[in-house]
């Protein structure tokens, strides 16, 4: 029995809802061909002023967020035989970092088109300066995203253990009940601080925290904030 109560039906409903919204959005604005932005092609917009630019970038960013959430939902409902529960946080982290990297790359061609279209006819110098400034800012941003993705891949490839398998005697001494889920122990693990918890409960806990749930002793050194499946809410405007 799952300690983390999840409804497969609700998860699939979320996927259908996000997919339906995306299809409806692109169908409504099909003449503008907004989906081109997803493959680094300019949409079919005659005049790309600042308002149209923010509009296209915003829609594309939200669609990519929907896509990221849908992939995480699929990971969530995978059976244990395909993906161990304790490994899912690592996949959430990699998916999130990949998403943020792709979201930072998508607006580049739109901003180049806007800068060159608005300023090149009036001032080649101003257009060149803006292109250089934008390219520098974007380079730092992309390099940071690539670095974060490399760290996430290292986490994915590494094996992390929180403790050792607890014996029946140790489980009895701990009261026979997990302090996190308040149910009988399932695959119990004892930490260095000698506190016993379910392995699945610990995986969920250490996706958000780095200390023992009971005594707050530090168990892991680094906390990856996206391992709990959270999707970044920031708006990738540039």
C-alpha positions as semicolon CSV with decimal commas, in nm:
position;residue;x (nm);y (nm);z (nm)
1;X;0,000;0,000;0,000
2;X;0,133;0,341;-0,093
3;X;0,218;0,574;0,190
4;X;0,207;0,869;-0,047
5;X;-0,156;0,864;-0,156
6;X;-0,178;0,947;-0,522
7;X;-0,466;0,908;-0,759
8;X;-0,369;0,782;-1,103
9;X;-0,701;0,908;-1,234
10;X;-0,634;1,261;-1,109
11;X;-0,284;1,253;-1,253
12;X;-0,410;1,154;-1,596
13;X;-0,678;1,421;-1,569
14;X;-0,405;1,681;-1,512
15;X;-0,221;1,558;-1,821
16;X;-0,539;1,570;-2,031
17;X;-0,624;1,917;-1,897
18;X;-0,280;2,060;-1,977
19;X;-0,273;1,896;-2,320
20;X;-0,622;2,021;-2,400
21;X;-0,535;2,377;-2,299
22;X;-0,222;2,370;-2,513
23;X;-0,404;2,236;-2,820
24;X;-0,688;2,486;-2,775
25;X;-0,441;2,772;-2,744
26;X;-0,249;2,682;-3,057
27;X;-0,570;2,614;-3,248
28;X;-0,711;2,954;-3,152
29;X;-0,399;3,132;-3,277
30;X;-0,321;2,889;-3,557
31;X;-0,275;3,166;-3,816
32;X;0,009;3,311;-3,605
33;X;0,180;2,969;-3,594
34;X;0,294;3,021;-3,235
35;X;0,411;2,661;-3,214
36;X;0,705;2,755;-3,436
37;X;0,872;2,909;-3,132
38;X;0,906;2,563;-2,980
39;X;1,140;2,459;-3,261
40;X;1,335;2,788;-3,277
41;X;1,144;2,923;-3,576
42;X;0,983;3,267;-3,583
43;X;0,601;3,268;-3,567
44;X;0,389;3,416;-3,843
45;X;0,355;3,768;-3,701
46;X;0,384;4,067;-3,933
47;X;0,487;4,327;-3,678
48;X;0,688;4,199;-3,383
49;X;0,662;4,492;-3,145
50;X;0,743;4,468;-2,775
51;X;0,387;4,369;-2,682
52;X;0,370;4,089;-2,940
53;X;0,716;3,977;-2,833
54;X;0,620;3,945;-2,465
55;X;0,293;3,776;-2,567
56;X;0,463;3,511;-2,780
57;X;0,743;3,451;-2,529
58;X;0,492;3,424;-2,245
59;X;0,267;3,175;-2,423
60;X;0,563;2,961;-2,527
61;X;0,704;2,963;-2,174
62;X;0,373;2,853;-2,024
63;X;0,335;2,575;-2,282
64;X;0,681;2,447;-2,195
65;X;0,585;2,453;-1,827
66;X;0,273;2,250;-1,909
67;X;0,487;2,002;-2,099
68;X;0,730;1,974;-1,807
69;X;0,449;1,912;-1,558
70;X;0,300;1,647;-1,787
71;X;0,630;1,458;-1,805
72;X;0,660;1,469;-1,426
73;X;0,305;1,335;-1,397
74;X;0,400;1,042;-1,620
75;X;0,703;0,973;-1,400
76;X;0,474;0,988;-1,097
77;X;0,242;0,711;-1,214
78;X;0,509;0,473;-1,341
79;X;0,498;0,140;-1,155
80;X;0,782;0,053;-0,922
81;X;0,898;-0,226;-1,148
82;X;0,989;0,034;-1,412
83;X;1,124;0,306;-1,186
84;X;1,213;0,272;-0,820
85;X;1,036;0,522;-0,600
86;X;1,357;0,647;-0,441
87;X;1,496;0,737;-0,785
88;X;1,206;0,955;-0,896
89;X;1,332;1,267;-0,723
90;X;1,649;1,249;-0,931
91;X;1,447;1,228;-1,252
92;X;1,232;1,522;-1,142
93;X;1,550;1,722;-1,091
94;X;1,693;1,637;-1,435
95;X;1,361;1,707;-1,608
96;X;1,334;2,045;-1,435
97;X;1,689;2,148;-1,526
98;X;1,638;2,038;-1,887
99;X;1,315;2,235;-1,899
100;X;1,477;2,551;-1,765
101;X;1,764;2,521;-2,012
102;X;1,528;2,478;-2,307
103;X;1,306;2,763;-2,184
104;X;1,609;2,991;-2,170
105;X;1,704;2,905;-2,531
106;X;1,361;2,940;-2,694
107;X;1,325;3,323;-2,676
108;X;1,666;3,392;-2,836
109;X;1,556;3,406;-3,199
110;X;1,252;3,618;-3,108
111;X;1,462;3,877;-2,928
112;X;1,715;3,885;-3,212
113;X;1,435;3,944;-3,461
114;X;1,286;4,219;-3,245
115;X;1,616;4,401;-3,187
116;X;1,730;4,381;-3,547
117;X;1,386;4,462;-3,683
118;X;1,325;4,766;-3,464
119;X;1,667;4,923;-3,453
120;X;1,873;4,809;-3,751
121;X;1,697;5,040;-3,996
122;X;1,747;5,346;-3,775
123;X;2,082;5,281;-3,616
124;X;2,318;4,997;-3,696
125;X;2,532;5,099;-3,401
126;X;2,248;5,082;-3,149
127;X;2,129;4,753;-3,292
128;X;2,478;4,607;-3,267
129;X;2,523;4,724;-2,908
130;X;2,189;4,576;-2,802
131;X;2,267;4,246;-2,973
132;X;2,602;4,226;-2,794
133;X;2,449;4,310;-2,454
134;X;2,169;4,059;-2,501
135;X;2,412;3,791;-2,618
136;X;2,634;3,844;-2,314
137;X;2,343;3,827;-2,069
138;X;2,202;3,521;-2,242
139;X;2,543;3,351;-2,248
140;X;2,578;3,383;-1,871
141;X;2,224;3,256;-1,823
142;X;2,269;2,955;-2,052
143;X;2,605;2,866;-1,898
144;X;2,444;2,868;-1,556
145;X;2,165;2,642;-1,680
146;X;2,413;2,401;-1,835
147;X;2,610;2,389;-1,510
148;X;2,293;2,312;-1,315
149;X;2,202;2,038;-1,563
150;X;2,547;1,880;-1,528
151;X;2,506;1,872;-1,150
152;X;2,161;1,717;-1,189
153;X;2,301;1,447;-1,417
154;X;2,572;1,372;-1,160
155;X;2,301;1,333;-0,896
156;X;2,110;1,102;-1,131
157;X;2,414;0,881;-1,191
158;X;2,519;0,870;-0,827
159;X;2,381;0,630;-0,570
160;X;2,275;0,783;-0,241
161;X;2,192;0,588;0,072
162;X;2,046;0,742;0,383
163;X;2,127;0,455;0,615
164;X;2,118;0,076;0,641
165;X;1,837;-0,175;0,652
166;X;1,687;-0,189;1,000
167;X;1,647;-0,521;1,176
168;X;1,325;-0,643;1,333
169;X;1,467;-0,571;1,677
170;X;1,551;-0,213;1,582
171;X;1,201;-0,166;1,441
172;X;1,048;-0,293;1,762
173;X;1,267;-0,060;1,967
174;X;1,148;0,228;1,748
175;X;0,788;0,146;1,832
176;X;0,704;-0,050;1,518
177;X;0,549;0,258;1,355
178;X;0,709;0,508;1,117
179;X;0,712;0,859;1,264
180;X;0,647;1,012;0,920
181;X;0,349;0,814;0,790
182;X;0,234;0,675;1,129
183;X;0,190;0,329;0,977
184;X;0,375;0,001;1,022
185;X;0,728;0,005;0,884
186;X;0,770;-0,082;0,517
187;X;1,129;-0,144;0,403
188;X;1,262;0,017;0,723
189;X;1,591;0,208;0,718
190;X;1,789;0,318;1,022
191;X;1,983;0,644;0,999
192;X;2,319;0,719;1,159
193;X;2,129;0,894;1,437
194;X;1,961;0,556;1,508
195;X;1,611;0,665;1,407
196;X;1,408;0,427;1,191
197;X;1,173;0,523;0,908
198;X;1,021;0,368;0,597
199;X;1,253;0,393;0,298
200;X;0,981;0,548;0,082
201;X;0,899;0,804;0,349
202;X;1,266;0,898;0,376
203;X;1,293;0,942;-0,001
204;X;1,002;1,185;0,005
205;X;1,140;1,361;0,310
206;X;1,492;1,409;0,175
207;X;1,355;1,545;-0,150
208;X;1,260;1,849;0,060
209;X;1,480;1,838;0,370
210;X;1,835;1,738;0,461
211;X;1,797;1,659;0,831
212;X;1,651;1,368;1,025
213;X;1,273;1,411;1,066
214;X;1,304;1,327;1,435
215;X;1,619;1,482;1,580
216;X;1,715;1,721;1,296
217;X;2,063;1,574;1,260
218;X;2,208;1,651;0,917
219;X;2,189;1,343;0,692
220;X;2,258;1,480;0,342
221;X;2,494;1,762;0,253
222;X;2,318;1,926;-0,040
223;X;1,947;1,981;-0,092
224;X;1,823;1,991;-0,452
225;X;1,508;2,201;-0,445
226;X;1,352;2,047;-0,758
227;X;1,372;1,684;-0,645
228;X;1,024;1,710;-0,494
229;X;0,873;1,754;-0,842
230;X;0,825;2,130;-0,818
231;X;0,824;2,328;-1,143
232;X;0,981;2,672;-1,151
233;X;0,721;2,950;-1,150
234;X;0,951;3,222;-1,284
235;X;0,868;3,378;-1,621
236;X;1,145;3,335;-1,878
237;X;1,099;3,672;-2,045
238;X;1,432;3,700;-2,226
